[in-house]
Short mmCIF file of C-alpha atoms (C1' of nucleotides) in Angstrom, two decimals:
data_model
loop_
_atom_site.label_atom_id
_atom_site.label_comp_id
_atom_site.label_asym_id
_atom_site.label_seq_id
_atom_site.Cartn_x
_atom_site.Cartn_y
_atom_site.Cartn_z
CA MET A 1 66.87 -25.91 -10.92
CA LEU A 2 64.28 -27.78 -8.99
CA ASP A 3 65.23 -29.54 -5.82
CA PHE A 4 63.24 -32.72 -6.18
CA SER A 5 63.95 -34.01 -2.72
CA GLN A 6 62.64 -30.71 -1.41
CA THR A 7 59.60 -30.82 -3.66
CA ASP A 8 58.96 -34.45 -2.87
CA SER A 9 59.31 -33.86 0.82
CA SER A 10 56.99 -30.84 0.78
CA GLU A 11 54.45 -32.76 -1.26
CA LEU A 12 54.60 -35.56 1.26
CA THR A 13 54.16 -33.05 4.03
CA ALA A 14 51.12 -31.56 2.35
CA ARG A 15 49.60 -35.01 2.01
CA GLN A 16 50.41 -35.78 5.60
CA ARG A 17 48.94 -32.48 6.70
CA ARG A 18 45.73 -33.31 4.93
CA HIS A 19 45.78 -36.76 6.50
CA ASN A 20 46.26 -35.30 9.95
CA GLN A 21 43.51 -32.78 9.36
CA THR A 22 41.03 -35.53 8.51
CA ARG A 23 42.19 -37.47 11.54
CA ARG A 24 41.46 -34.37 13.58
CA GLU A 25 37.95 -34.12 12.13
CA ILE A 26 37.30 -37.77 12.94
CA LEU A 27 38.48 -37.29 16.52
CA ASP A 28 36.31 -34.20 16.93
CA ALA A 29 33.30 -36.10 15.63
CA ALA A 30 34.05 -39.01 17.97
CA TRP A 31 34.22 -36.68 20.98
CA ARG A 32 30.96 -35.00 19.94
CA LEU A 33 29.10 -38.29 19.61
CA ALA A 34 30.64 -39.83 22.74
CA GLU A 35 29.37 -36.82 24.65
CA GLN A 36 25.83 -37.76 23.65
CA THR A 37 25.90 -41.56 23.90
CA GLY A 38 28.57 -42.08 26.52
CA ILE A 39 32.00 -43.32 25.54
CA ALA A 40 30.86 -46.94 25.60
CA GLY A 41 28.06 -46.18 23.14
CA LEU A 42 30.37 -44.84 20.46
CA SER A 43 29.84 -46.46 17.06
CA LEU A 44 32.20 -46.22 14.10
CA ARG A 45 29.27 -46.01 11.67
CA GLU A 46 27.97 -42.95 13.44
CA VAL A 47 31.40 -41.38 13.62
CA ALA A 48 31.73 -41.88 9.87
CA ARG A 49 28.30 -40.41 9.23
CA GLU A 50 29.16 -37.41 11.42
CA VAL A 51 32.19 -36.60 9.27
CA GLY A 52 30.39 -37.43 5.99
CA MET A 53 32.22 -40.66 5.24
CA GLN A 54 31.39 -44.32 4.98
CA ALA A 55 32.54 -46.41 7.91
CA PRO A 56 35.29 -48.38 6.14
CA SER A 57 37.03 -45.16 5.14
CA LEU A 58 37.85 -44.52 8.78
CA TYR A 59 40.30 -47.41 8.63
CA THR A 60 42.60 -45.24 6.54
CA TYR A 61 43.02 -43.07 9.63
CA PHE A 62 42.67 -45.49 12.51
CA ASP A 63 43.61 -49.16 12.43
CA SER A 64 40.70 -50.17 14.63
CA LYS A 65 38.14 -48.87 17.04
CA ASP A 66 40.57 -49.54 19.87
CA ALA A 67 43.12 -47.34 18.14
CA LEU A 68 40.56 -44.54 18.07
CA PHE A 69 39.98 -45.02 21.78
CA ASP A 70 43.74 -44.91 22.31
CA ALA A 71 43.97 -41.60 20.48
CA MET A 72 41.12 -40.16 22.55
CA PHE A 73 42.63 -41.42 25.80
CA ALA A 74 46.03 -39.92 25.04
CA GLU A 75 44.48 -36.68 23.86
CA GLY A 76 42.56 -36.39 27.11
CA TYR A 77 45.75 -36.65 29.13
CA ARG A 78 47.55 -34.16 26.92
CA GLN A 79 44.70 -31.72 27.48
CA LEU A 80 44.97 -32.35 31.20
CA GLY A 81 48.68 -31.57 31.05
CA GLU A 82 48.03 -28.28 29.30
CA ALA A 83 45.27 -27.40 31.75
CA VAL A 84 47.47 -28.15 34.76
CA ALA A 85 50.17 -25.89 33.35
CA GLU A 86 47.65 -23.07 32.96
CA TRP A 87 46.26 -23.54 36.45
CA THR A 88 49.59 -23.51 38.20
CA ALA A 89 50.65 -20.38 36.32
CA GLN A 90 47.35 -18.82 37.28
CA VAL A 91 47.55 -19.48 41.04
CA GLY A 92 51.22 -18.62 41.41
CA ASP A 93 50.74 -15.67 43.77
CA LEU A 94 47.88 -16.95 45.90
CA GLU A 95 48.02 -18.24 49.45
CA PRO A 96 48.58 -22.04 49.51
CA ALA A 97 45.03 -22.87 50.56
CA ASP A 98 43.54 -20.53 47.96
CA ALA A 99 45.84 -21.89 45.28
CA LEU A 100 44.93 -25.50 46.01
CA GLY A 101 41.23 -24.63 46.27
CA THR A 102 41.35 -22.97 42.88
CA VAL A 103 43.14 -25.93 41.35
CA ILE A 104 40.62 -28.40 42.75
CA GLY A 105 37.73 -26.30 41.45
CA LEU A 106 39.30 -26.10 38.00
CA TRP A 107 39.97 -29.82 38.10
CA ILE A 108 36.32 -30.60 38.76
CA GLN A 109 35.33 -28.30 35.91
CA PHE A 110 37.84 -30.00 33.63
CA CYS A 111 36.11 -33.31 34.33
CA GLN A 112 32.69 -31.74 33.95
CA GLN A 113 33.61 -30.12 30.64
CA SER A 114 33.62 -33.45 28.83
CA ILE A 115 32.02 -36.43 30.46
CA ALA A 116 33.16 -38.68 27.63
CA ARG A 117 36.73 -37.60 28.30
CA TYR A 118 36.23 -38.19 32.01
CA GLN A 119 34.86 -41.66 31.32
CA ILE A 120 37.69 -42.81 29.08
CA MET A 121 40.42 -41.31 31.27
CA PHE A 122 39.27 -42.23 34.74
CA THR A 123 36.66 -44.99 34.60
CA ARG A 124 36.59 -48.44 33.06
CA ALA A 125 33.53 -47.57 31.04
CA ILE A 126 34.48 -49.41 27.85
CA PRO A 127 33.94 -53.18 28.16
CA GLY A 128 37.03 -55.07 27.10
CA TRP A 129 39.14 -52.05 26.31
CA GLN A 130 42.23 -50.80 28.05
CA PRO A 131 44.79 -48.29 26.80
CA SER A 132 47.72 -49.58 24.78
CA GLU A 133 51.18 -49.26 26.28
CA GLU A 134 51.85 -46.15 24.22
CA ALA A 135 48.64 -44.46 25.31
CA TYR A 136 49.23 -45.47 28.90
CA ALA A 137 52.71 -43.96 28.75
CA VAL A 138 51.20 -40.59 27.86
CA SER A 139 48.90 -40.76 30.86
CA ALA A 140 51.77 -41.71 33.18
CA THR A 141 53.85 -38.77 31.99
CA GLU A 142 51.06 -36.27 32.48
CA TYR A 143 50.15 -37.75 35.82
CA GLN A 144 53.70 -37.28 37.05
CA ARG A 145 53.68 -33.70 35.86
CA MET A 146 50.52 -33.08 37.81
CA ALA A 147 52.02 -34.74 40.87
CA ALA A 148 55.02 -32.40 40.65
CA GLU A 149 52.79 -29.34 40.50
CA LEU A 150 50.80 -30.56 43.48
CA GLU A 151 53.99 -31.00 45.44
CA ALA A 152 54.63 -27.29 44.95
CA LEU A 153 51.16 -26.62 46.35
CA GLY A 154 51.86 -28.51 49.56
CA VAL A 155 50.64 -32.00 48.65
CA SER A 156 53.82 -34.03 48.99
CA GLY A 157 54.60 -37.68 49.32
CA PRO A 158 52.63 -40.74 48.21
CA GLU A 159 50.14 -40.74 51.07
CA ASP A 160 49.23 -37.08 50.59
CA LEU A 161 48.91 -37.69 46.90
CA ASP A 162 46.66 -40.73 47.29
CA LEU A 163 44.37 -38.82 49.63
CA TYR A 164 44.38 -35.81 47.32
CA THR A 165 43.47 -37.84 44.23
CA ALA A 166 40.70 -39.56 46.18
CA VAL A 167 39.21 -36.25 47.31
CA ALA A 168 39.59 -34.51 43.98
CA SER A 169 38.30 -37.40 41.91
CA GLY A 170 35.49 -37.97 44.40
CA LEU A 171 34.32 -34.37 44.10
CA ALA A 172 34.40 -34.66 40.31
CA ALA A 173 32.54 -37.97 40.32
CA GLN A 174 29.77 -36.64 42.55
CA GLN A 175 29.50 -33.48 40.50
CA ILE A 176 29.13 -35.44 37.27
CA ALA A 177 26.79 -38.08 38.65
CA ASN A 178 24.43 -35.84 40.60
CA ASP A 179 24.66 -32.34 39.20
CA PRO A 180 26.36 -32.56 35.80
CA THR A 181 25.58 -29.01 34.70
CA GLY A 182 25.73 -27.30 38.10
CA ASP A 183 28.38 -26.44 40.68
CA ARG A 184 27.22 -28.15 43.87
CA TRP A 185 30.58 -29.86 44.42
CA VAL A 186 32.67 -27.20 42.68
CA ARG A 187 31.62 -24.87 45.49
CA LEU A 188 33.14 -27.27 48.00
CA ALA A 189 36.60 -27.00 46.42
CA PRO A 190 37.95 -24.30 48.79
CA THR A 191 36.70 -26.22 51.82
CA ALA A 192 38.24 -29.44 50.53
CA ALA A 193 41.58 -27.73 49.92
CA ARG A 194 41.64 -26.25 53.40
CA MET A 195 40.67 -29.61 54.85
CA LEU A 196 43.47 -31.41 53.01
CA LEU A 197 46.14 -28.89 53.94
CA ASP A 198 45.08 -28.81 57.59
CA ASP A 199 45.23 -32.57 57.69
CA ILE A 200 48.66 -32.62 56.09
CA ALA A 201 49.85 -30.12 58.71
CA ARG A 202 48.36 -32.23 61.50
CA ARG A 203 50.10 -35.38 60.24
CA ARG A 204 53.42 -33.53 60.00
CA ARG A 205 53.18 -32.78 63.72
CA MET B 1 -12.97 -81.69 54.64
CA LEU B 2 -10.57 -79.96 52.40
CA ASP B 3 -10.36 -76.23 52.39
CA PHE B 4 -9.96 -75.56 48.69
CA SER B 5 -9.23 -71.90 49.03
CA GLN B 6 -6.47 -72.84 51.42
CA THR B 7 -5.19 -75.56 49.08
CA ASP B 8 -5.40 -73.27 46.08
CA SER B 9 -3.62 -70.49 47.86
CA SER B 10 -0.84 -72.74 49.12
CA GLU B 11 -0.44 -74.21 45.64
CA LEU B 12 -0.14 -70.72 44.26
CA THR B 13 2.39 -69.89 46.90
CA ALA B 14 4.44 -72.96 46.08
CA ARG B 15 4.45 -72.01 42.42
CA GLN B 16 5.39 -68.47 43.30
CA ARG B 17 8.12 -69.67 45.59
CA ARG B 18 9.54 -71.74 42.77
CA HIS B 19 9.27 -68.74 40.47
CA ASN B 20 11.09 -66.54 42.94
CA GLN B 21 13.75 -69.15 43.44
CA THR B 22 14.47 -69.29 39.71
CA ARG B 23 14.51 -65.51 39.63
CA ARG B 24 17.08 -65.64 42.39
CA GLU B 25 19.24 -68.08 40.41
CA ILE B 26 19.08 -65.83 37.37
CA LEU B 27 20.10 -62.82 39.42
CA ASP B 28 23.01 -64.70 40.97
CA ALA B 29 24.17 -65.79 37.52
CA ALA B 30 23.89 -62.23 36.25
CA TRP B 31 26.01 -60.90 39.12
CA ARG B 32 28.61 -63.61 38.55
CA LEU B 33 28.92 -62.84 34.85
CA ALA B 34 28.81 -59.08 35.30
CA GLU B 35 31.74 -59.43 37.66
CA GLN B 36 33.79 -60.91 34.83
CA THR B 37 32.69 -58.80 31.87
CA GLY B 38 31.74 -55.56 33.55
CA ILE B 39 28.10 -54.64 34.00
CA ALA B 40 27.92 -53.16 30.51
CA GLY B 41 29.14 -56.40 28.97
CA LEU B 42 26.32 -58.49 30.40
CA SER B 43 24.52 -60.61 27.80
CA LEU B 44 21.19 -62.36 28.27
CA ARG B 45 22.34 -65.38 26.28
CA GLU B 46 25.25 -65.88 28.64
CA VAL B 47 23.07 -65.40 31.68
CA ALA B 48 20.74 -68.07 30.34
CA ARG B 49 23.61 -70.43 29.64
CA GLU B 50 24.95 -69.87 33.16
CA VAL B 51 21.65 -71.02 34.68
CA GLY B 52 21.16 -73.82 32.14
CA MET B 53 18.33 -72.23 30.20
CA GLN B 54 17.76 -70.92 26.74
CA ALA B 55 17.71 -67.15 26.45
CA PRO B 56 13.98 -66.74 25.69
CA SER B 57 13.05 -68.54 28.90
CA LEU B 58 14.46 -65.63 30.88
CA TYR B 59 11.53 -63.55 29.72
CA THR B 60 9.26 -65.56 32.00
CA TYR B 61 11.17 -64.01 34.90
CA PHE B 62 12.20 -60.60 33.62
CA ASP B 63 10.28 -58.53 31.07
CA SER B 64 13.43 -57.20 29.48
CA LYS B 65 17.13 -56.74 29.97
CA ASP B 66 16.41 -53.34 31.50
CA ALA B 67 14.14 -55.01 34.05
CA LEU B 68 17.02 -57.28 35.02
CA PHE B 69 19.23 -54.24 35.47
CA ASP B 70 16.52 -52.65 37.61
CA ALA B 71 16.42 -55.70 39.85
CA MET B 72 20.20 -55.68 40.22
CA PHE B 73 20.27 -51.96 40.94
CA ALA B 74 17.61 -52.20 43.63
CA GLU B 75 19.25 -55.28 45.13
CA GLY B 76 22.55 -53.44 45.37
CA TYR B 77 20.95 -50.66 47.37
CA ARG B 78 19.14 -53.11 49.63
CA GLN B 79 22.45 -54.79 50.35
CA LEU B 80 23.96 -51.41 51.10
CA GLY B 81 21.14 -50.73 53.55
CA GLU B 82 21.79 -54.00 55.35
CA ALA B 83 25.52 -53.37 55.41
CA VAL B 84 25.08 -49.88 56.85
CA ALA B 85 22.87 -51.28 59.60
CA GLU B 86 25.58 -53.81 60.49
CA TRP B 87 28.33 -51.22 60.47
CA THR B 88 26.57 -48.78 62.73
CA ALA B 89 25.73 -51.53 65.21
CA GLN B 90 29.35 -52.60 65.07
CA VAL B 91 30.91 -49.19 65.80
CA GLY B 92 28.41 -48.14 68.47
CA ASP B 93 30.92 -47.90 71.30
CA LEU B 94 33.93 -46.46 69.48
CA GLU B 95 35.23 -42.91 69.60
CA PRO B 96 33.61 -40.77 66.87
CA ALA B 97 36.76 -40.64 64.72
CA ASP B 98 37.35 -44.38 65.04
CA ALA B 99 33.71 -45.11 64.29
CA LEU B 100 33.71 -43.00 61.15
CA GLY B 101 37.06 -44.39 60.05
CA THR B 102 35.75 -47.92 60.40
CA VAL B 103 32.61 -47.09 58.46
CA ILE B 104 34.59 -45.50 55.63
CA GLY B 105 36.88 -48.51 55.45
CA LEU B 106 33.93 -50.89 55.35
CA TRP B 107 32.28 -48.73 52.71
CA ILE B 108 35.32 -48.96 50.45
CA GLN B 109 35.38 -52.72 50.94
CA PHE B 110 31.67 -52.91 50.14
CA CYS B 111 32.38 -51.22 46.80
CA GLN B 112 35.43 -53.40 46.23
CA GLN B 113 33.50 -56.58 47.00
CA SER B 114 31.52 -56.38 43.78
CA ILE B 115 32.71 -54.09 41.04
CA ALA B 116 29.66 -54.88 38.94
CA ARG B 117 27.46 -53.73 41.82
CA TYR B 118 29.59 -50.63 42.22
CA GLN B 119 29.26 -49.88 38.51
CA ILE B 120 25.49 -50.20 38.32
CA MET B 121 24.88 -48.31 41.57
CA PHE B 122 27.29 -45.43 41.30
CA THR B 123 28.46 -44.98 37.70
CA ARG B 124 26.66 -44.55 34.42
CA ALA B 125 28.35 -47.58 32.98
CA ILE B 126 25.40 -48.91 30.98
CA PRO B 127 24.83 -46.96 27.77
CA GLY B 128 21.23 -45.88 27.45
CA TRP B 129 20.05 -47.35 30.73
CA GLN B 130 18.85 -45.58 33.82
CA PRO B 131 16.93 -47.02 36.76
CA SER B 132 13.14 -47.06 36.59
CA GLU B 133 11.24 -44.91 39.05
CA GLU B 134 10.60 -47.92 41.28
CA ALA B 135 14.26 -48.90 41.35
CA TYR B 136 15.31 -45.32 41.93
CA ALA B 137 12.91 -45.07 44.86
CA VAL B 138 14.71 -47.97 46.56
CA SER B 139 18.03 -46.20 46.17
CA ALA B 140 16.63 -42.96 47.57
CA THR B 141 15.24 -44.74 50.62
CA GLU B 142 18.51 -46.49 51.39
CA TYR B 143 20.50 -43.34 50.76
CA GLN B 144 18.41 -41.47 53.30
CA ARG B 145 18.91 -44.23 55.84
CA MET B 146 22.64 -43.99 55.35
CA ALA B 147 22.48 -40.23 55.72
CA ALA B 148 20.68 -40.64 59.03
CA GLU B 149 23.35 -43.01 60.34
CA LEU B 150 26.10 -40.64 59.26
CA GLU B 151 24.41 -37.83 61.12
CA ALA B 152 24.79 -39.90 64.28
CA LEU B 153 28.51 -40.20 63.50
CA GLY B 154 28.99 -36.45 63.31
CA VAL B 155 28.41 -35.81 59.61
CA SER B 156 25.41 -33.52 59.70
CA GLY B 157 23.80 -31.16 57.25
CA PRO B 158 23.87 -31.12 53.46
CA GLU B 159 27.34 -29.61 53.09
CA ASP B 160 28.97 -32.14 55.43
CA LEU B 161 27.15 -34.90 53.63
CA ASP B 162 28.22 -33.74 50.16
CA LEU B 163 31.83 -33.54 51.26
CA TYR B 164 31.60 -36.92 52.97
CA THR B 165 30.12 -38.66 49.92
CA ALA B 166 32.80 -37.10 47.74
CA VAL B 167 35.61 -38.33 49.98
CA ALA B 168 34.14 -41.78 50.57
CA SER B 169 33.22 -42.37 46.92
CA GLY B 170 36.57 -40.98 45.83
CA LEU B 171 38.46 -43.40 48.04
CA ALA B 172 36.39 -46.27 46.68
CA ALA B 173 36.85 -45.18 43.08
CA GLN B 174 40.62 -44.91 43.44
CA GLN B 175 40.79 -48.25 45.21
CA ILE B 176 38.82 -49.99 42.45
CA ALA B 177 40.57 -48.28 39.56
CA ASN B 178 44.16 -48.57 40.76
CA ASP B 179 44.36 -51.39 43.28
CA PRO B 180 41.20 -53.48 42.91
CA THR B 181 42.38 -56.40 45.05
CA GLY B 182 44.51 -54.49 47.54
CA ASP B 183 43.97 -51.98 50.35
CA ARG B 184 46.00 -48.94 49.37
CA TRP B 185 43.05 -46.58 49.88
CA VAL B 186 41.32 -48.65 52.53
CA ARG B 187 44.32 -47.91 54.73
CA LEU B 188 43.62 -44.20 54.34
CA ALA B 189 40.13 -44.52 55.82
CA PRO B 190 41.10 -43.55 59.42
CA THR B 191 43.04 -40.55 58.17
CA ALA B 192 40.14 -39.48 55.97
CA ALA B 193 37.68 -39.78 58.86
CA ARG B 194 39.87 -37.72 61.16
CA MET B 195 40.33 -35.16 58.40
CA LEU B 196 36.59 -34.85 57.79
CA LEU B 197 35.71 -34.54 61.47
CA ASP B 198 38.44 -31.97 62.13
CA ASP B 199 37.19 -29.95 59.20
CA ILE B 200 33.60 -30.15 60.41
CA ALA B 201 34.76 -28.94 63.83
CA ARG B 202 36.70 -26.09 62.23
CA ARG B 203 33.69 -24.96 60.21
CA ARG B 204 31.47 -25.07 63.29
CA ARG B 205 33.77 -22.53 64.93
"C1'" DG C 1 41.50 -42.56 -0.30
"C1'" DT C 2 36.92 -43.53 -0.86
"C1'" DC C 3 33.46 -46.30 -2.11
"C1'" DT C 4 30.03 -50.62 -2.31
"C1'" DA C 5 29.26 -55.04 -0.85
"C1'" DT C 6 29.55 -58.18 2.48
"C1'" DA C 7 31.55 -61.26 5.83
"C1'" DG C 8 30.94 -62.83 10.39
"C1'" DA C 9 29.43 -62.41 14.75
"C1'" DA C 10 26.90 -60.70 18.26
"C1'" DT C 11 22.71 -58.79 20.37
"C1'" DG C 12 17.57 -58.29 22.48
"C1'" DA C 13 13.30 -59.85 21.62
"C1'" DT C 14 9.11 -62.45 19.70
"C1'" DA C 15 6.15 -66.41 17.72
"C1'" DG C 16 4.42 -70.50 18.40
"C1'" DA C 17 4.91 -75.64 19.27
"C1'" DC C 18 4.85 -78.71 23.18
"C1'" DG D 1 7.48 -72.68 31.62
"C1'" DT D 2 10.60 -74.16 28.39
"C1'" DC D 3 11.92 -74.97 24.05
"C1'" DT D 4 13.35 -74.17 18.79
"C1'" DA D 5 13.41 -71.15 15.19
"C1'" DT D 6 13.91 -66.80 13.74
"C1'" DC D 7 13.38 -61.80 13.22
"C1'" DA D 8 15.52 -57.57 13.00
"C1'" DT D 9 19.17 -54.98 14.14
"C1'" DT D 10 23.70 -53.57 15.14
"C1'" DC D 11 28.37 -53.94 15.17
"C1'" DT D 12 33.60 -54.12 13.67
"C1'" DA D 13 36.22 -55.27 10.05
"C1'" DT D 14 37.78 -56.84 5.29
"C1'" DA D 15 37.86 -57.41 0.03
"C1'" DG D 16 38.21 -55.37 -3.95
"C1'" DA D 17 36.55 -51.99 -7.61
"C1'" DC D 18 37.48 -47.33 -8.99
#
DNA sequence: GTCTATAGAATGATAGAC
DNA sequence: GTCTATCATTCTATAGAC
């Protein structure tokens, strides 16, 4: 005997899976295009064309352009969270300075990897847009996770953290603005880490 | 007896002066509006309205919207040049670390003073726009001047300079993004200066 | 869920009268 | 030099047929 609730629920799930898959394709297309035009140049028509749809069909998957930006913003921070987890696992048995240097280098490369992602996460590149509360909550969560990992690497307390974020984000910004495909500032990561840790030690004294 | 060439030339000059004055008013209006909407949100119609003109009249003073951006970009760098000259005169008799700390603090405040100026000078906030060769040349000149002044403050050589620009621009970026009207990162300027100079000393050894 | 058609509102820029 | 009128384009978003 058929279990209709089961069948119904699995049919719903299949439909939802298809829905989510299309959403995924739209997001991928949006990232691809934003990489070329800059995040502020993203156009829904072009996103639709990239996935082989007409523009109004996108509204089945995202309520508005702002909602698409929200999804991209949150996704960026989730990817950052995953990356941070990988990095900290990876540097577990290094000396503190080497560990922090590696993390800073990987951080710069994370920013460099997708300039559109960098723009939506860390700059105010989109006129009139800011993340919704929900999207902002994701960023706050991931930021706190990163802060906890940094604490383990010797960057502790709000002042240390503010100086660290300034240095790390500054290296990334210079890298992207002046040498987007190179490593001119990535190479400075070990020096920057050493500099930060020495300064923290000095201030502890 | 009238000197017509003189008269002609002074009439021309008067007309040009008036032209330049209107240009000045347009630029001021553009800065004012860009401060509110972000540099990427600037609209020629609104600029015209702000100066009491119709939009097409702007084309007597600027060939295109991009030309207006060029003028703003170059003006930003000229202002930076002037500011740097003031700062270095101002810190002439301080200890090296205090001098550099003061300069970094003033630099952050320069960025904070006009976010529109910060955006057009240091970020790629305008989709599809980049400075013309002429405008870029202005920025290169002023940048080299700043580099020369920094050398006098103990930041010498390309590696020092890259690290300095990363730290200084990072502090400014964090200040603008997270505390645009406050001084949370400005307060870190002395620490950052001391940190940079200590690290430079360490690397010299 | 996808489409066509279109609303409705901006935009930068040009033509040509005055 | 300034204006009105307008071109030509682009955009997000909605209505409604299928």
